[in-house]
């Protein structure tokens, strides 16, 4: 095999060189000498290892405690391993009409990947790819910065210009295929040799620190794209939505209650529980919630680390362990079951979108511009969600469930998430390049967004209080996921769940009940407060709202209803009507 590889790499014979020159993609003018496609692929693979993978190299240094000659040899083996894998992949596309276009796309994508991994400390997997495809222009615009443009120019545009100026020789078809087979085989042997020679290091590295796989550029996003496409389109069966809870029916207690219920569920964005004053944070970021005596569950974990996972997951009957994006898109969720049981449902959106959750219920999205209150061309503050909400309530005679999907503390432009008069903590970071901000200024901007969320939730409670004479009212708030603010060099969110720090999965959950709701629903608030430090998660949401609305169904699990054990004897004695 070594002899075969040497044959491929050595100077081609005159006959071969003539054949290659005849099929060169460009003339070798302007003093540029044409190179064979094989050599060019090897050079490009080396550039990928050296210039586009320093996040992986940096992570590797922090994960391994190697010294001396052993350290140098392992790092050399890692470089050779990456080079052989990249050479193999590029060899598969090293044809006359594919090589340069593919390399051009890789240069741009890899430049963007390097930026986000370096500046925000993110790692890239299929969930991050899903976030990319499901974001909107407003969120994408928030990520645009001079640093990102510089990365695209120097690691994307400049290499593409040089690439297209370089003439490349392509061997005749059969000779070229032979070269490709030899190179591919050699690459496989080299990769296996590197892995085998340092197996005692590679095995625990990839098993215990899978983050390293999500940092290797470009295989991280190539694999993520493949997995995302497979989950979204790779199954033969059509994306038909399977009904659930066909037996859903209200209990006799709910049916005979003379007062209608109104519950507002506020889905937060990027809020972390440890920055809520009501949870013991050193800053009083939630003065309004404290005044209103709101109940806070302090140990709640999210289903995912991104909106595209957590939002559909929390409304699905599948817990985090069983959840998948395809399951969510092919099964009805909480809103469908409530609607089937005779409860009016309404979704109001101030985020990118509802991630498919609200497709079968009445919904609207807050519109920007046109001089609307709380809005500008860049977006709307969450108070815009309250506009015309009373008219919606007045127009519904049944029990009503309203979901408000907020913009919350979405980064990196935290300073845009609140009005100017909520800039309580200063100085404030007002750049999208978070690692360039002093930590204090970054946290100040984030905490200001939390303080505005506190104010917004207080306005929701006031709206509910104004409706309490006619309805039993309640508010539940939970964030979709948390956020990293520079801890361990990480920013933003969407880390692979198994590797995600607590800052990205520990979320706030707040509750408020009117006096009539507590009485008529039999809610023992003292019992709930005794559970404020118990462990809960997004898995509880589906079943807890079915429980609050007294919906009986085979999909309801009382052990996941966080209110079930805290209902007084009034409802404890109420028997659920059997499914129809």
Coordinates of C-alpha atoms in Angstrom, one line a residue:
X1 CA 0.0 0.0 0.0
X2 CA 2.9 2.4 0.8
X3 CA 4.3 1.6 -2.6
X4 CA 1.0 2.4 -4.2
X5 CA 0.7 5.7 -2.4
X6 CA 4.3 6.6 -3.4
X7 CA 3.4 5.9 -7.0
X8 CA 0.5 8.2 -6.9
X9 CA 2.4 11.0 -5.2
X10 CA 5.6 10.9 -7.2
X11 CA 6.1 13.1 -10.3
X12 CA 3.9 11.7 -13.1
X13 CA 5.5 10.1 -16.1
X14 CA 5.7 12.2 -19.3
X15 CA 2.8 10.3 -20.9
X16 CA 0.6 10.8 -17.8
X17 CA 1.6 14.4 -17.5
X18 CA 0.7 15.1 -21.1
X19 CA -2.7 13.5 -20.6
X20 CA -3.3 15.5 -17.5
X21 CA -2.2 18.7 -19.2
X22 CA -4.7 18.1 -22.0
X23 CA -7.5 18.0 -19.5
X24 CA -6.4 20.9 -17.3
X25 CA -9.4 23.0 -16.2
X26 CA -7.6 26.3 -17.0
X27 CA -4.5 27.3 -18.9
X28 CA -1.4 27.9 -16.8
X29 CA -1.1 31.5 -17.8
X30 CA 0.0 34.4 -15.7
X31 CA 2.9 32.4 -14.4
X32 CA 0.7 29.9 -12.5
X33 CA 1.6 26.3 -12.8
X34 CA -1.2 23.7 -13.1
X35 CA -1.2 21.1 -10.3
X36 CA -2.8 17.7 -10.4
X37 CA -6.2 17.3 -8.8
X38 CA -4.7 14.7 -6.4
X39 CA -2.1 17.1 -5.1
X40 CA -4.5 19.9 -4.9
X41 CA -7.0 17.9 -2.8
X42 CA -4.2 17.0 -0.4
X43 CA -3.2 20.6 -0.1
X44 CA -6.8 21.7 0.6
X45 CA -7.2 19.0 3.2
X46 CA -4.0 20.3 4.9
X47 CA -5.4 23.9 4.9
X48 CA -8.6 22.7 6.5
X49 CA -6.6 21.0 9.3
X50 CA -4.4 24.0 9.9
X51 CA -6.7 27.1 9.3
X52 CA -10.3 25.9 9.9
X53 CA -9.9 23.7 13.0
X54 CA -8.3 25.8 15.7
X55 CA -11.5 25.5 17.9
X56 CA -10.9 21.7 17.8
X57 CA -7.2 22.1 18.5
X58 CA -8.0 24.4 21.4
X59 CA -10.5 22.1 22.9
X60 CA -8.1 19.2 22.5
X61 CA -5.5 20.9 24.6
X62 CA -8.0 21.5 27.4
X63 CA -9.2 17.8 27.4
X64 CA -5.9 16.0 27.4
X65 CA -3.2 16.1 30.0
X66 CA -0.2 15.0 27.8
X67 CA 3.4 16.1 28.2
X68 CA 6.6 15.7 26.4
X69 CA 7.2 13.5 23.4
X70 CA 3.9 11.6 23.9
X71 CA 2.0 14.8 23.6
X72 CA 3.8 15.9 20.4
X73 CA 3.2 12.5 18.8
X74 CA -0.5 12.4 19.7
X75 CA -1.1 15.9 18.3
X76 CA 0.8 14.9 15.1
X77 CA -1.4 11.8 14.8
X78 CA -4.5 13.9 15.3
X79 CA -3.4 16.2 12.5
X80 CA -2.7 13.2 10.2
X81 CA -6.0 11.6 11.1
X82 CA -7.9 14.8 10.1
X83 CA -5.8 15.2 7.0
X84 CA -6.5 11.7 5.8
X85 CA -10.2 11.9 6.5
X86 CA -10.5 15.3 4.7
X87 CA -8.4 14.0 1.8
X88 CA -10.7 11.0 1.5
X89 CA -13.8 13.1 1.4
X90 CA -12.5 15.6 -1.1
X91 CA -11.2 12.8 -3.3
X92 CA -14.7 11.6 -3.7
X93 CA -15.7 15.0 -5.4
X94 CA -12.4 15.7 -7.2
X95 CA -13.8 15.7 -10.7
X96 CA -13.4 18.5 -13.2
X97 CA -16.9 20.0 -12.8
X98 CA -17.4 19.4 -9.1
X99 CA -14.1 20.0 -7.3
X100 CA -14.0 23.8 -7.4
X101 CA -17.7 24.4 -6.8
X102 CA -17.7 22.0 -3.8
X103 CA -14.5 23.6 -2.3
X104 CA -16.1 27.1 -2.8
X105 CA -19.2 26.1 -0.8
X106 CA -17.0 24.4 1.9
X107 CA -14.9 27.5 2.2
X108 CA -17.9 29.7 3.0
X109 CA -19.6 27.3 5.3
X110 CA -16.4 26.4 7.1
X111 CA -15.6 30.1 7.6
X112 CA -19.0 30.7 9.2
X113 CA -18.5 27.6 11.4
X114 CA -15.1 28.7 12.6
X115 CA -16.6 32.1 13.6
X116 CA -19.4 30.7 15.7
X117 CA -17.3 28.1 17.3
X118 CA -14.5 30.6 18.1
X119 CA -16.5 33.7 19.1
X120 CA -19.5 32.1 20.8
X121 CA -18.0 28.8 21.9
X122 CA -20.8 26.8 20.3
X123 CA -20.4 23.3 18.9
X124 CA -22.2 22.2 15.8
X125 CA -24.6 19.2 15.5
X126 CA -27.9 18.5 13.7
X127 CA -29.8 20.5 16.3
X128 CA -27.7 23.6 15.5
X129 CA -28.4 22.9 11.8
X130 CA -32.1 22.8 12.5
X131 CA -31.9 26.1 14.3
X132 CA -30.2 27.6 11.3
X133 CA -32.9 26.4 8.9
X134 CA -35.7 27.5 11.3
X135 CA -34.5 30.9 12.2
X136 CA -35.9 34.1 10.7
X137 CA -34.3 37.1 9.2
X138 CA -34.5 39.2 12.4
X139 CA -32.7 36.6 14.4
X140 CA -30.1 36.0 11.7
X141 CA -29.5 39.8 11.4
X142 CA -28.7 39.9 15.1
X143 CA -25.8 37.6 14.5
X144 CA -24.3 39.7 11.7
X145 CA -21.2 41.5 13.0
X146 CA -17.9 43.0 11.6
X147 CA -16.1 39.9 13.0
X148 CA -18.4 37.6 11.0
X149 CA -17.8 39.5 7.8
X150 CA -14.0 39.4 8.4
X151 CA -14.1 35.6 8.8
X152 CA -16.1 35.3 5.6
X153 CA -13.7 37.5 3.7
X154 CA -10.4 36.0 4.9
X155 CA -11.5 32.3 5.3
X156 CA -14.2 32.3 2.7
X157 CA -14.0 34.8 -0.2
X158 CA -10.2 35.1 -0.4
X159 CA -9.6 31.3 -0.6
X160 CA -12.3 31.1 -3.3
X161 CA -10.6 33.7 -5.4
X162 CA -7.3 31.9 -5.1
X163 CA -9.0 28.6 -5.8
X164 CA -10.5 29.7 -9.1
X165 CA -7.3 31.3 -10.2
X166 CA -5.4 28.1 -9.8
X167 CA -5.3 25.8 -12.9
X168 CA -5.8 22.1 -12.0
X169 CA -4.9 19.1 -14.1
X170 CA -7.4 16.2 -14.3
X171 CA -6.2 12.8 -15.5
X172 CA -8.2 10.9 -18.1
X173 CA -11.3 9.2 -16.7
X174 CA -10.0 5.6 -16.1
X175 CA -6.6 6.8 -14.9
X176 CA -8.3 9.3 -12.6
X177 CA -10.5 6.7 -11.1
X178 CA -7.5 4.5 -10.4
X179 CA -5.8 7.4 -8.7
X180 CA -8.9 8.1 -6.6
X181 CA -9.2 4.4 -5.5
X182 CA -5.5 4.3 -4.5
X183 CA -5.7 7.6 -2.6
X184 CA -9.0 6.6 -0.9
X185 CA -7.5 3.2 0.2
X186 CA -4.4 4.8 1.4
X187 CA -6.4 7.4 3.4
X188 CA -8.4 4.6 5.1
X189 CA -5.2 2.8 6.0
X190 CA -3.6 6.0 7.4
X191 CA -6.7 6.9 9.5
X192 CA -6.9 3.4 10.9
X193 CA -3.2 3.4 11.7
X194 CA -3.5 6.7 13.6
X195 CA -6.5 5.5 15.5
X196 CA -4.9 2.1 16.3
X197 CA -1.6 3.6 17.3
X198 CA -3.2 5.9 19.9
X199 CA -6.3 3.9 20.7
X200 CA -5.9 4.2 24.4
X201 CA -6.2 8.0 24.0
X202 CA -8.7 8.2 21.2
X203 CA -11.2 5.7 22.6
X204 CA -11.9 7.6 25.9
X205 CA -11.6 11.0 24.1
X206 CA -14.4 10.4 21.7
X207 CA -16.5 8.4 24.2
X208 CA -16.2 10.8 27.2
X209 CA -15.8 14.0 25.3
X210 CA -18.1 13.8 22.2
X211 CA -17.9 17.6 22.0
X212 CA -14.6 17.2 20.1
X213 CA -16.6 15.6 17.2
X214 CA -18.9 18.6 17.0
X215 CA -15.8 20.9 16.6
X216 CA -14.1 19.2 13.7
X217 CA -14.8 21.4 10.7
X218 CA -16.3 20.6 8.1
X219 CA -17.4 17.1 9.2
X220 CA -19.4 18.5 12.0
X221 CA -21.8 20.5 9.9
X222 CA -21.8 17.9 7.0
X223 CA -22.9 15.2 9.4
X224 CA -25.4 17.6 11.0
X225 CA -26.9 18.4 7.6
X226 CA -27.1 14.8 6.7
X227 CA -28.8 13.9 10.0
X228 CA -31.2 16.8 9.9
X229 CA -32.2 15.9 6.3
X230 CA -32.7 12.3 7.3
X231 CA -35.0 13.2 10.2
X232 CA -37.0 15.7 8.1
X233 CA -37.3 14.0 4.8
X234 CA -35.5 10.6 5.0
X235 CA -38.5 8.4 5.9
X236 CA -40.7 6.9 3.2
X237 CA -44.0 7.5 5.0
X238 CA -45.7 10.8 4.5
X239 CA -45.8 13.5 7.2
X240 CA -49.4 12.8 8.2
X241 CA -50.4 14.0 11.6
X242 CA -51.6 11.3 13.9
X243 CA -54.5 12.3 16.2
X244 CA -54.0 11.8 20.0
X245 CA -56.4 12.0 22.9
X246 CA -59.4 11.1 20.8
X247 CA -61.1 10.1 24.1
X248 CA -60.4 13.5 25.7
X249 CA -63.4 14.7 27.7
X250 CA -63.9 17.2 30.6
X251 CA -64.6 15.8 34.1
X252 CA -68.0 16.3 35.6
X253 CA -66.5 18.9 38.0
X254 CA -65.3 21.0 35.1
X255 CA -68.5 20.7 33.1
X256 CA -70.8 21.7 36.0
X257 CA -68.6 24.6 37.2
X258 CA -70.5 27.8 36.6
X259 CA -67.4 29.9 36.0
X260 CA -65.2 29.6 32.9
X261 CA -61.4 29.3 33.1
X262 CA -58.8 31.5 31.5
X263 CA -55.2 30.3 31.6
X264 CA -52.4 32.2 30.0
X265 CA -49.2 30.2 29.3
X266 CA -46.2 32.4 28.7
X267 CA -43.4 30.6 26.8
X268 CA -40.2 32.5 27.7
X269 CA -37.1 32.7 25.6
X270 CA -33.5 32.2 26.7
X271 CA -34.1 32.9 30.4
X272 CA -32.0 31.1 32.9
X273 CA -33.4 30.4 36.4
X274 CA -30.3 31.5 38.3
X275 CA -30.7 35.1 37.0
X276 CA -34.2 35.5 38.5
X277 CA -34.3 37.4 41.8
X278 CA -37.2 35.4 43.0
X279 CA -35.0 32.3 42.8
X280 CA -32.3 33.9 45.0
X281 CA -30.2 35.7 42.5
X282 CA -28.2 38.5 44.1
X283 CA -29.8 41.1 41.9
X284 CA -33.5 41.9 42.3
X285 CA -34.4 41.3 38.6
X286 CA -37.9 40.2 39.5
X287 CA -39.4 42.8 41.9
X288 CA -42.9 42.6 40.3
X289 CA -43.1 38.9 40.7
X290 CA -42.1 39.1 44.3
X291 CA -44.8 41.8 45.0
X292 CA -47.5 39.6 43.4
X293 CA -46.5 36.6 45.5
X294 CA -45.9 34.5 42.4
X295 CA -44.9 30.9 43.0
X296 CA -41.5 29.8 41.6
X297 CA -40.4 26.3 40.9
X298 CA -36.7 26.6 41.2
X299 CA -35.4 23.3 39.8
X300 CA -36.9 22.9 36.3
X301 CA -34.9 21.6 33.4
X302 CA -35.7 22.1 29.7
X303 CA -36.4 19.5 27.0
X304 CA -33.7 21.0 24.8
X305 CA -31.2 23.8 24.5
X306 CA -32.9 25.5 21.5
X307 CA -36.3 26.9 20.7
X308 CA -36.7 24.5 17.8
X309 CA -36.5 21.5 20.1
X310 CA -37.9 22.8 23.4
X311 CA -41.1 24.5 22.2
X312 CA -42.6 21.5 20.3
X313 CA -41.2 19.1 22.9
X314 CA -43.0 20.8 25.9
X315 CA -46.3 20.7 24.0
X316 CA -45.9 17.1 23.0
X317 CA -46.9 14.0 25.0
X318 CA -43.4 12.6 24.5
X319 CA -41.0 13.3 27.3
X320 CA -37.4 14.4 26.5
X321 CA -36.1 10.9 26.3
X322 CA -38.7 9.7 23.8
X323 CA -39.0 13.0 21.8
X324 CA -37.8 13.6 18.3
X325 CA -38.5 16.3 15.8
X326 CA -40.3 13.8 13.5
X327 CA -42.5 12.6 16.3
X328 CA -43.5 16.1 17.1
X329 CA -44.4 16.9 13.5
X330 CA -46.3 13.6 13.0
X331 CA -48.4 13.7 16.2
X332 CA -50.9 16.1 17.6
X333 CA -50.0 17.9 20.8
X334 CA -51.4 19.5 23.9
X335 CA -53.3 22.3 22.0
X336 CA -55.1 19.7 19.9
X337 CA -56.2 17.7 22.9
X338 CA -57.5 20.8 24.7
X339 CA -59.3 22.0 21.6
X340 CA -60.9 18.5 21.1
X341 CA -62.1 18.6 24.7
X342 CA -64.0 21.8 24.0
X343 CA -61.5 24.4 25.3
X344 CA -60.8 27.4 23.1
X345 CA -57.1 27.8 22.3
X346 CA -55.3 30.9 20.9
X347 CA -51.6 31.3 20.2
X348 CA -49.9 34.8 19.9
X349 CA -46.4 34.9 18.5
X350 CA -43.5 37.4 19.1
X351 CA -40.7 35.0 18.3
X352 CA -39.5 33.4 15.0
X353 CA -42.5 31.1 14.9
X354 CA -44.3 28.4 16.9
X355 CA -42.2 25.6 15.4
X356 CA -45.3 23.8 14.1
X357 CA -47.0 23.7 17.5
X358 CA -49.8 26.1 16.7
X359 CA -50.6 25.1 13.1
X360 CA -54.0 23.6 13.9
X361 CA -55.3 26.3 16.3
X362 CA -56.1 30.0 15.9
X363 CA -52.9 32.0 16.0
X364 CA -51.4 35.3 15.0
X365 CA -48.0 36.9 14.9
X366 CA -47.2 40.3 16.1
X367 CA -46.5 42.7 13.2
X368 CA -43.6 45.1 13.3
X369 CA -43.5 48.6 11.9
X370 CA -46.4 50.9 10.9
X371 CA -45.9 53.0 14.0
X372 CA -47.3 50.2 16.3
X373 CA -46.7 50.6 20.0
X374 CA -43.8 48.6 21.4
X375 CA -42.5 47.9 17.8
X376 CA -39.9 49.1 15.4
X377 CA -38.6 47.8 12.1
X378 CA -36.2 45.7 14.0
X379 CA -38.9 43.9 16.0
X380 CA -41.3 44.2 18.9
X381 CA -40.9 44.2 22.6
X382 CA -43.1 41.6 24.3
X383 CA -45.7 44.1 25.5
X384 CA -46.9 44.0 21.9
X385 CA -48.4 40.6 22.7
X386 CA -50.9 42.3 25.1
X387 CA -52.4 44.5 22.4
X388 CA -56.0 43.4 21.6
X389 CA -55.7 40.5 24.0
X390 CA -58.8 41.6 25.9
X391 CA -60.8 41.6 22.7
X392 CA -59.7 38.0 22.1
X393 CA -60.8 37.1 25.7
X394 CA -64.1 38.8 25.3
X395 CA -64.7 37.0 22.0
X396 CA -64.5 33.5 23.6
X397 CA -67.3 32.1 25.7
X398 CA -65.7 28.8 26.5
X399 CA -62.8 28.0 28.8
X400 CA -59.8 29.6 27.2
X401 CA -56.1 28.7 26.9
X402 CA -53.9 31.5 25.5
X403 CA -50.2 30.9 24.7
X404 CA -47.9 34.0 24.5
X405 CA -44.6 33.1 22.8
X406 CA -42.2 35.9 23.8
X407 CA -38.9 37.2 22.5
X408 CA -37.7 37.2 26.1
X409 CA -33.9 37.4 26.4
X410 CA -33.0 36.2 22.9
X411 CA -29.3 36.9 22.2
X412 CA -26.8 38.0 21.2
X413 CA -28.5 41.4 21.1
X414 CA -29.9 41.4 24.6
X415 CA -29.9 45.1 24.7
X416 CA -32.7 45.1 22.0
X417 CA -35.1 43.0 24.1
X418 CA -36.2 45.8 26.4
X419 CA -37.2 49.5 26.2
X420 CA -34.6 52.1 27.1
X421 CA -36.2 52.9 30.5
X422 CA -35.5 49.3 31.6
X423 CA -31.7 49.8 31.3
X424 CA -31.3 49.5 35.1
X425 CA -27.9 47.8 35.2
X426 CA -25.1 49.6 33.4
X427 CA -22.8 49.7 31.6
X428 CA -24.4 47.6 28.9
X429 CA -22.9 45.4 26.1
X430 CA -24.2 46.8 22.8
X431 CA -22.3 44.7 20.4
X432 CA -23.2 41.3 18.9
X433 CA -19.6 40.1 19.4
X434 CA -20.1 38.9 22.9
X435 CA -16.6 37.8 23.7
X436 CA -15.4 41.3 23.0
X437 CA -17.7 42.7 25.8
X438 CA -16.6 42.9 29.5
X439 CA -18.4 40.2 31.4
X440 CA -20.1 42.8 33.6
X441 CA -21.5 44.7 30.7
X442 CA -22.8 41.5 29.1
X443 CA -24.5 40.3 32.2
X444 CA -26.0 43.8 32.7
X445 CA -27.7 43.7 29.3
X446 CA -29.0 40.2 30.0
X447 CA -30.3 41.1 33.4
X448 CA -32.1 44.1 32.0
X449 CA -33.9 41.8 29.7
X450 CA -34.9 39.6 32.6
X451 CA -36.2 42.7 34.5
X452 CA -38.3 43.5 31.5
X453 CA -39.7 40.0 31.4
X454 CA -40.6 40.5 35.0
X455 CA -42.5 43.7 34.1
X456 CA -44.2 42.0 31.2
X457 CA -45.4 39.1 33.3
X458 CA -46.8 41.6 35.9
X459 CA -48.9 43.1 33.1
X460 CA -50.2 39.7 32.2
X461 CA -51.2 39.1 35.8
X462 CA -53.0 42.5 35.9
X463 CA -54.9 41.6 32.8
X464 CA -56.0 38.4 34.4
X465 CA -56.9 40.1 37.6
X466 CA -59.2 42.4 35.6
X467 CA -61.0 39.3 34.2
X468 CA -61.2 37.5 37.6
X469 CA -64.7 38.7 38.3
X470 CA -66.0 36.6 35.4
X471 CA -63.4 33.8 35.1
X472 CA -61.1 31.7 37.1
X473 CA -57.7 32.9 35.9
X474 CA -54.1 31.8 36.1
X475 CA -50.7 32.4 34.5
X476 CA -47.9 29.9 34.0
X477 CA -44.5 31.0 32.7
X478 CA -41.6 28.8 31.7
X479 CA -38.6 29.5 29.5
X480 CA -37.7 27.2 26.6
X481 CA -34.0 27.0 27.5
X482 CA -31.3 28.9 29.2
X483 CA -28.2 30.7 28.0
X484 CA -24.4 30.7 28.4
X485 CA -22.9 34.1 29.3
X486 CA -19.3 33.3 28.9
X487 CA -18.9 30.6 31.4
X488 CA -16.2 28.2 30.3
X489 CA -15.9 30.3 27.1
X490 CA -19.4 29.5 26.0
X491 CA -22.0 31.9 24.7
X492 CA -25.6 31.7 23.6
X493 CA -27.2 28.2 23.6
X494 CA -28.0 25.1 21.5
X495 CA -25.2 23.0 22.8
X496 CA -25.7 19.2 22.4
X497 CA -27.9 18.3 25.3
X498 CA -25.6 15.6 26.7
X499 CA -22.8 18.2 26.8
X500 CA -24.8 21.3 27.6
X501 CA -23.9 23.2 30.8
X502 CA -26.5 23.8 33.5
X503 CA -26.8 27.4 32.4
X504 CA -28.5 26.2 29.2
X505 CA -30.9 23.7 30.7
X506 CA -31.9 25.2 34.1
X507 CA -35.0 27.3 33.4
X508 CA -37.4 29.4 35.5
X509 CA -41.0 28.4 36.0
X510 CA -43.5 30.8 37.6
X511 CA -47.2 30.5 38.5
X512 CA -50.0 32.8 39.6
X513 CA -53.6 31.9 40.4
X514 CA -56.5 34.1 41.2
X515 CA -58.3 33.5 44.4
X516 CA -61.3 32.1 42.7
X517 CA -59.1 29.7 40.7
X518 CA -57.4 28.4 43.8
X519 CA -60.9 27.8 45.4
X520 CA -62.7 26.3 42.4
X521 CA -59.8 24.3 41.1
X522 CA -58.9 23.1 44.6
X523 CA -55.3 24.3 44.3
X524 CA -53.4 24.0 47.5
X525 CA -50.7 26.7 47.0
X526 CA -49.0 25.8 50.3
X527 CA -48.5 22.3 48.9
X528 CA -47.0 23.7 45.7
X529 CA -44.7 26.0 47.6
X530 CA -43.4 23.0 49.5
X531 CA -42.4 21.5 46.2
X532 CA -40.6 24.6 44.9
X533 CA -37.2 22.9 45.2
X534 CA -38.3 19.6 43.8
X535 CA -37.1 18.5 40.4
X536 CA -39.5 19.2 37.5
X537 CA -39.0 19.5 33.7
X538 CA -40.8 20.4 30.5
X539 CA -42.1 16.8 30.6
X540 CA -44.6 17.9 33.2
X541 CA -46.2 20.6 31.0
X542 CA -48.4 18.5 28.8
X543 CA -50.0 16.6 31.6
X544 CA -50.2 19.5 34.1
X545 CA -52.4 21.6 31.7
X546 CA -54.7 18.7 31.1
X547 CA -55.0 18.4 34.8
X548 CA -55.7 22.1 35.4
X549 CA -58.5 22.0 32.8
X550 CA -59.7 18.7 34.2
X551 CA -59.4 16.8 30.9
X552 CA -59.6 13.1 31.2
X553 CA -57.9 11.0 28.5
X554 CA -55.8 7.9 28.0
X555 CA -52.8 10.2 27.1
X556 CA -53.0 11.9 30.6
X557 CA -50.5 10.7 33.2
X558 CA -51.3 11.9 36.7
X559 CA -47.7 11.2 37.9
X560 CA -46.4 13.8 35.5
X561 CA -49.1 16.4 36.5
X562 CA -47.3 18.6 39.0
X563 CA -50.6 19.9 40.4
X564 CA -52.2 16.5 40.9
X565 CA -51.0 15.8 44.4
X566 CA -51.7 19.4 45.5
X567 CA -55.4 19.5 44.8
X568 CA -57.7 19.7 47.8
X569 CA -60.4 17.2 48.6
X570 CA -62.9 19.2 46.5
X571 CA -61.3 17.9 43.3
X572 CA -59.7 14.8 44.8
X573 CA -63.2 13.4 45.3
X574 CA -64.2 14.3 41.7
X575 CA -64.1 11.3 39.5
X576 CA -63.1 11.6 35.9
X577 CA -65.8 10.7 33.5
X578 CA -64.9 7.6 31.5
X579 CA -63.6 8.2 28.0
X580 CA -66.5 8.4 25.5

